[in-house]
Amino acid sequence: MKTKENDRRSAIFLDRDGTLIEDSGYIHDPSQVVFFEDTIPALRCLSEYFLLFIVTNQTGIAKGIISLQDVKRVNNHILSILAMEGIQVVEVYICPHAREDNCLCIKPKPFFLRKSEKDHGIDLKSSFVIGDHPHDVEFAENAGAKGIFLLSGHGSKHLHEIDQNAVVVARGIKEASEIILEAVKNRSGTI
Ligand SMILES: [Mg+2]
Ligand SMILES: [Zn+2]
């Protein structure tokens, strides 16, 4: 939430596949990108109050199915469409590893949240993670941010893995943005 000029800044950390765009497996080409219809209006509203980041696990790189170059081309395509709509993303964080690599940066490890705190002065306590996998919610919890679990993408398939009494669940990016903006308007900052 924007307060004073010198305050640390709040951010929204967005998962990519199943959150912003359809999850159609290992996406290697910009032509495969299909935005959810609510993504752009939701991000436009959120960007009035928050800095935006994308954090994506791309295990297909470690598995040799897609290349880091492919992923970057796809990401740049997404960023250019958002930019045309007046939506700026501060940074896209990619974990290119497989889970068995035991890297430091795969979600739900909080590596990229901590990095944004260090590199961009983000206040994680007043920041949110939005994603369609239980790892996205754990990612938030592991760094003191708040997670919102989406039923879009693979969300409905994984719903049984989360504690629905403890986790905020939204149908998709639009509902998640409404929940967050409601909290901003109430100045509670909590959901
Ligand atoms: Mg996802
Ligand atoms: Zn990694």
mmCIF file of C-alpha atoms and ligand atoms in Angstrom:
data_model
loop_
_atom_site.group_PDB
_atom_site.id
_atom_site.type_symbol
_atom_site.label_atom_id
_atom_site.label_comp_id
_atom_site.label_asym_id
_atom_site.label_seq_id
_atom_site.Cartn_x
_atom_site.Cartn_y
_atom_site.Cartn_z
ATOM 1 C CA MET A 1 0.000 0.000 0.000
ATOM 2 C CA LYS A 2 1.277 3.426 -0.888
ATOM 3 C CA THR A 3 1.828 5.603 2.108
ATOM 4 C CA LYS A 4 4.800 7.854 2.530
ATOM 5 C CA GLU A 5 7.419 8.348 -0.145
ATOM 6 C CA ASN A 6 10.185 6.676 1.852
ATOM 7 C CA ASP A 7 8.219 3.699 3.057
ATOM 8 C CA ARG A 8 9.163 0.257 1.894
ATOM 9 C CA ARG A 9 6.996 -0.800 -0.973
ATOM 10 C CA SER A 10 4.368 -3.491 -1.208
ATOM 11 C CA ALA A 11 4.242 -5.913 -4.092
ATOM 12 C CA ILE A 12 2.192 -8.620 -5.713
ATOM 13 C CA PHE A 13 4.137 -11.727 -6.702
ATOM 14 C CA LEU A 14 2.316 -13.464 -9.522
ATOM 15 C CA ASP A 15 2.757 -17.028 -10.588
ATOM 16 C CA ARG A 16 2.743 -17.239 -14.396
ATOM 17 C CA ASP A 17 1.163 -20.468 -15.700
ATOM 18 C CA GLY A 18 -2.393 -21.054 -14.512
ATOM 19 C CA THR A 19 -2.472 -17.617 -12.880
ATOM 20 C CA LEU A 20 -1.875 -15.032 -15.632
ATOM 21 C CA ILE A 21 -2.110 -17.343 -18.635
ATOM 22 C CA GLU A 22 -3.544 -20.771 -19.391
ATOM 23 C CA ASP A 23 -1.314 -23.586 -18.165
ATOM 24 C CA SER A 24 -0.789 -25.639 -21.295
ATOM 25 C CA GLY A 25 2.286 -27.527 -20.118
ATOM 26 C CA TYR A 26 5.834 -26.528 -20.993
ATOM 27 C CA ILE A 27 5.281 -23.363 -22.991
ATOM 28 C CA HIS A 28 8.204 -22.804 -25.338
ATOM 29 C CA ASP A 29 6.832 -20.275 -27.803
ATOM 30 C CA PRO A 30 4.989 -16.937 -27.495
ATOM 31 C CA SER A 31 2.264 -18.275 -29.828
ATOM 32 C CA GLN A 32 1.190 -20.641 -27.009
ATOM 33 C CA VAL A 33 0.458 -17.794 -24.603
ATOM 34 C CA VAL A 34 -3.267 -17.412 -23.849
ATOM 35 C CA PHE A 35 -4.101 -14.764 -21.251
ATOM 36 C CA PHE A 36 -7.066 -15.304 -18.968
ATOM 37 C CA GLU A 37 -9.620 -12.650 -19.895
ATOM 38 C CA ASP A 38 -9.457 -11.070 -16.421
ATOM 39 C CA THR A 39 -5.672 -10.846 -16.199
ATOM 40 C CA ILE A 40 -5.132 -7.417 -17.726
ATOM 41 C CA PRO A 41 -7.931 -5.544 -15.910
ATOM 42 C CA ALA A 42 -6.955 -7.215 -12.616
ATOM 43 C CA LEU A 43 -3.279 -6.285 -12.977
ATOM 44 C CA ARG A 44 -4.189 -2.758 -13.985
ATOM 45 C CA CYS A 45 -6.113 -2.304 -10.711
ATOM 46 C CA LEU A 46 -3.421 -3.963 -8.594
ATOM 47 C CA SER A 47 -0.650 -1.894 -10.181
ATOM 48 C CA GLU A 48 -2.210 1.291 -8.805
ATOM 49 C CA TYR A 49 -1.235 0.181 -5.320
ATOM 50 C CA PHE A 50 1.477 -2.437 -5.721
ATOM 51 C CA LEU A 51 4.636 -3.196 -7.631
ATOM 52 C CA LEU A 52 4.225 -6.332 -9.729
ATOM 53 C CA PHE A 53 6.610 -9.268 -10.014
ATOM 54 C CA ILE A 54 6.285 -12.634 -11.736
ATOM 55 C CA VAL A 55 7.825 -15.705 -10.092
ATOM 56 C CA THR A 56 7.802 -18.909 -12.097
ATOM 57 C CA ASN A 57 9.182 -22.410 -11.625
ATOM 58 C CA GLN A 58 10.169 -23.702 -15.076
ATOM 59 C CA THR A 59 11.279 -27.261 -14.394
ATOM 60 C CA GLY A 60 11.044 -28.047 -18.111
ATOM 61 C CA ILE A 61 14.406 -26.306 -18.506
ATOM 62 C CA ALA A 62 16.197 -28.733 -16.166
ATOM 63 C CA LYS A 63 14.407 -31.625 -17.845
ATOM 64 C CA GLY A 64 15.676 -30.485 -21.266
ATOM 65 C CA ILE A 65 12.148 -30.055 -22.638
ATOM 66 C CA ILE A 66 12.431 -26.290 -23.106
ATOM 67 C CA SER A 67 15.365 -23.874 -22.986
ATOM 68 C CA LEU A 68 15.943 -20.862 -20.765
ATOM 69 C CA GLN A 69 15.948 -18.870 -24.005
ATOM 70 C CA ASP A 70 12.436 -20.169 -24.831
ATOM 71 C CA VAL A 71 11.189 -19.196 -21.388
ATOM 72 C CA LYS A 72 12.674 -15.718 -21.696
ATOM 73 C CA ARG A 73 11.088 -15.208 -25.121
ATOM 74 C CA VAL A 74 7.703 -16.244 -23.720
ATOM 75 C CA ASN A 75 8.165 -13.963 -20.707
ATOM 76 C CA ASN A 76 9.183 -11.031 -22.893
ATOM 77 C CA HIS A 77 6.076 -11.552 -24.987
ATOM 78 C CA ILE A 78 3.924 -11.463 -21.831
ATOM 79 C CA LEU A 79 5.722 -8.336 -20.600
ATOM 80 C CA SER A 80 5.305 -6.558 -23.928
ATOM 81 C CA ILE A 81 1.558 -7.237 -24.006
ATOM 82 C CA LEU A 82 1.238 -5.979 -20.434
ATOM 83 C CA ALA A 83 3.355 -2.917 -21.246
ATOM 84 C CA MET A 84 1.072 -2.074 -24.175
ATOM 85 C CA GLU A 85 -1.752 -2.067 -21.632
ATOM 86 C CA GLY A 86 0.217 0.276 -19.390
ATOM 87 C CA ILE A 87 1.136 -2.417 -16.866
ATOM 88 C CA GLN A 88 4.765 -2.567 -15.718
ATOM 89 C CA VAL A 89 6.330 -5.646 -14.167
ATOM 90 C CA VAL A 90 9.417 -4.885 -12.084
ATOM 91 C CA GLU A 91 11.129 -8.226 -12.578
ATOM 92 C CA VAL A 92 10.445 -11.803 -13.678
ATOM 93 C CA TYR A 93 12.124 -14.394 -11.476
ATOM 94 C CA ILE A 94 12.672 -17.800 -13.073
ATOM 95 C CA CYS A 95 13.755 -20.984 -11.308
ATOM 96 C CA PRO A 96 15.137 -23.188 -14.104
ATOM 97 C CA HIS A 97 15.785 -26.212 -11.862
ATOM 98 C CA ALA A 98 14.025 -29.491 -11.206
ATOM 99 C CA ARG A 99 12.803 -30.195 -7.679
ATOM 100 C CA GLU A 100 15.365 -32.981 -7.246
ATOM 101 C CA ASP A 101 18.184 -30.502 -7.975
ATOM 102 C CA ASN A 102 17.639 -29.106 -4.464
ATOM 103 C CA CYS A 103 18.310 -25.572 -5.653
ATOM 104 C CA LEU A 104 17.785 -22.530 -3.459
ATOM 105 C CA CYS A 105 15.334 -20.759 -5.719
ATOM 106 C CA ILE A 106 12.454 -23.151 -6.431
ATOM 107 C CA LYS A 107 9.092 -22.184 -4.925
ATOM 108 C CA PRO A 108 8.089 -22.645 -2.098
ATOM 109 C CA LYS A 109 11.588 -21.694 -0.954
ATOM 110 C CA PRO A 110 11.396 -17.942 -0.255
ATOM 111 C CA PHE A 111 14.584 -17.081 -2.181
ATOM 112 C CA PHE A 112 13.018 -14.725 -4.745
ATOM 113 C CA LEU A 113 10.871 -12.966 -2.151
ATOM 114 C CA ARG A 114 13.988 -12.289 -0.101
ATOM 115 C CA LYS A 115 15.772 -11.137 -3.247
ATOM 116 C CA SER A 116 13.035 -8.586 -4.000
ATOM 117 C CA GLU A 117 13.273 -7.369 -0.415
ATOM 118 C CA LYS A 118 17.003 -6.830 -0.826
ATOM 119 C CA ASP A 119 17.075 -5.551 -4.423
ATOM 120 C CA HIS A 120 13.880 -3.482 -4.506
ATOM 121 C CA GLY A 121 13.118 -2.660 -0.871
ATOM 122 C CA ILE A 122 9.889 -4.651 -0.870
ATOM 123 C CA ASP A 123 7.998 -4.922 2.418
ATOM 124 C CA LEU A 124 6.993 -8.582 2.375
ATOM 125 C CA LYS A 125 4.567 -8.329 5.310
ATOM 126 C CA SER A 126 2.282 -6.098 3.248
ATOM 127 C CA SER A 127 2.809 -8.054 0.028
ATOM 128 C CA PHE A 128 0.875 -10.876 -1.587
ATOM 129 C CA VAL A 129 1.577 -13.988 -3.642
ATOM 130 C CA ILE A 130 -1.103 -15.192 -6.070
ATOM 131 C CA GLY A 131 -0.884 -18.662 -7.609
ATOM 132 C CA ASP A 132 -2.662 -21.867 -8.555
ATOM 133 C CA HIS A 133 -0.377 -24.298 -6.697
ATOM 134 C CA PRO A 134 -0.036 -24.979 -2.956
ATOM 135 C CA HIS A 135 3.642 -24.059 -3.393
ATOM 136 C CA ASP A 136 2.619 -20.492 -4.195
ATOM 137 C CA VAL A 137 0.827 -20.156 -0.862
ATOM 138 C CA GLU A 138 3.714 -21.800 1.031
ATOM 139 C CA PHE A 139 6.103 -19.475 -0.794
ATOM 140 C CA ALA A 140 4.237 -16.504 0.721
ATOM 141 C CA GLU A 141 4.067 -18.067 4.189
ATOM 142 C CA ASN A 142 7.774 -18.880 4.159
ATOM 143 C CA ALA A 143 8.617 -15.167 3.925
ATOM 144 C CA GLY A 144 5.822 -13.579 5.960
ATOM 145 C CA ALA A 145 3.784 -12.482 2.942
ATOM 146 C CA LYS A 146 0.153 -13.414 2.325
ATOM 147 C CA GLY A 147 -0.836 -16.042 -0.225
ATOM 148 C CA ILE A 148 -3.993 -16.365 -2.286
ATOM 149 C CA PHE A 149 -4.714 -19.736 -3.837
ATOM 150 C CA LEU A 150 -6.438 -19.718 -7.216
ATOM 151 C CA LEU A 151 -8.789 -22.328 -8.628
ATOM 152 C CA SER A 152 -7.738 -21.406 -12.181
ATOM 153 C CA GLY A 153 -4.978 -23.402 -13.900
ATOM 154 C CA HIS A 154 -4.245 -26.483 -11.786
ATOM 155 C CA GLY A 155 -5.832 -24.979 -8.685
ATOM 156 C CA SER A 156 -9.038 -26.997 -8.528
ATOM 157 C CA LYS A 157 -6.988 -30.186 -8.941
ATOM 158 C CA HIS A 158 -4.792 -29.252 -5.949
ATOM 159 C CA LEU A 159 -7.543 -27.777 -3.766
ATOM 160 C CA HIS A 160 -7.631 -30.844 -1.502
ATOM 161 C CA GLU A 161 -3.937 -30.278 -0.633
ATOM 162 C CA ILE A 162 -4.512 -26.968 1.113
ATOM 163 C CA ASP A 163 -6.103 -26.158 4.471
ATOM 164 C CA GLN A 164 -9.171 -24.261 3.344
ATOM 165 C CA ASN A 165 -9.729 -22.907 6.863
ATOM 166 C CA ALA A 166 -6.349 -21.190 6.782
ATOM 167 C CA VAL A 167 -5.813 -20.274 3.144
ATOM 168 C CA VAL A 168 -7.654 -17.605 1.153
ATOM 169 C CA VAL A 169 -9.047 -19.179 -2.020
ATOM 170 C CA ALA A 170 -10.191 -17.231 -5.087
ATOM 171 C CA ARG A 171 -11.738 -18.429 -8.344
ATOM 172 C CA GLY A 172 -9.155 -16.596 -10.411
ATOM 173 C CA ILE A 173 -6.979 -13.512 -10.727
ATOM 174 C CA LYS A 174 -9.983 -11.147 -10.788
ATOM 175 C CA GLU A 175 -11.382 -12.367 -7.488
ATOM 176 C CA ALA A 176 -7.899 -12.356 -5.944
ATOM 177 C CA SER A 177 -7.419 -8.736 -6.978
ATOM 178 C CA GLU A 178 -10.817 -7.804 -5.499
ATOM 179 C CA ILE A 179 -9.904 -9.440 -2.179
ATOM 180 C CA ILE A 180 -6.607 -7.542 -2.057
ATOM 181 C CA LEU A 181 -8.061 -4.184 -3.083
ATOM 182 C CA GLU A 182 -10.801 -4.553 -0.494
ATOM 183 C CA ALA A 183 -8.080 -4.990 2.141
ATOM 184 C CA VAL A 184 -6.285 -1.916 0.806
ATOM 185 C CA LYS A 185 -9.451 0.178 0.968
ATOM 186 C CA ASN A 186 -10.163 -0.958 4.507
ATOM 187 C CA ARG A 187 -6.558 -0.046 5.296
ATOM 188 C CA SER A 188 -6.357 -3.322 7.157
ATOM 189 C CA GLY A 189 -3.798 -4.794 4.789
ATOM 190 C CA THR A 190 -4.958 -8.231 5.850
ATOM 191 C CA ILE A 191 -7.193 -10.658 4.020
HETATM 192 MG MG MG B 1 0.985 -22.130 -11.804
HETATM 193 ZN ZN ZN B 2 15.943 -23.053 -8.713
#
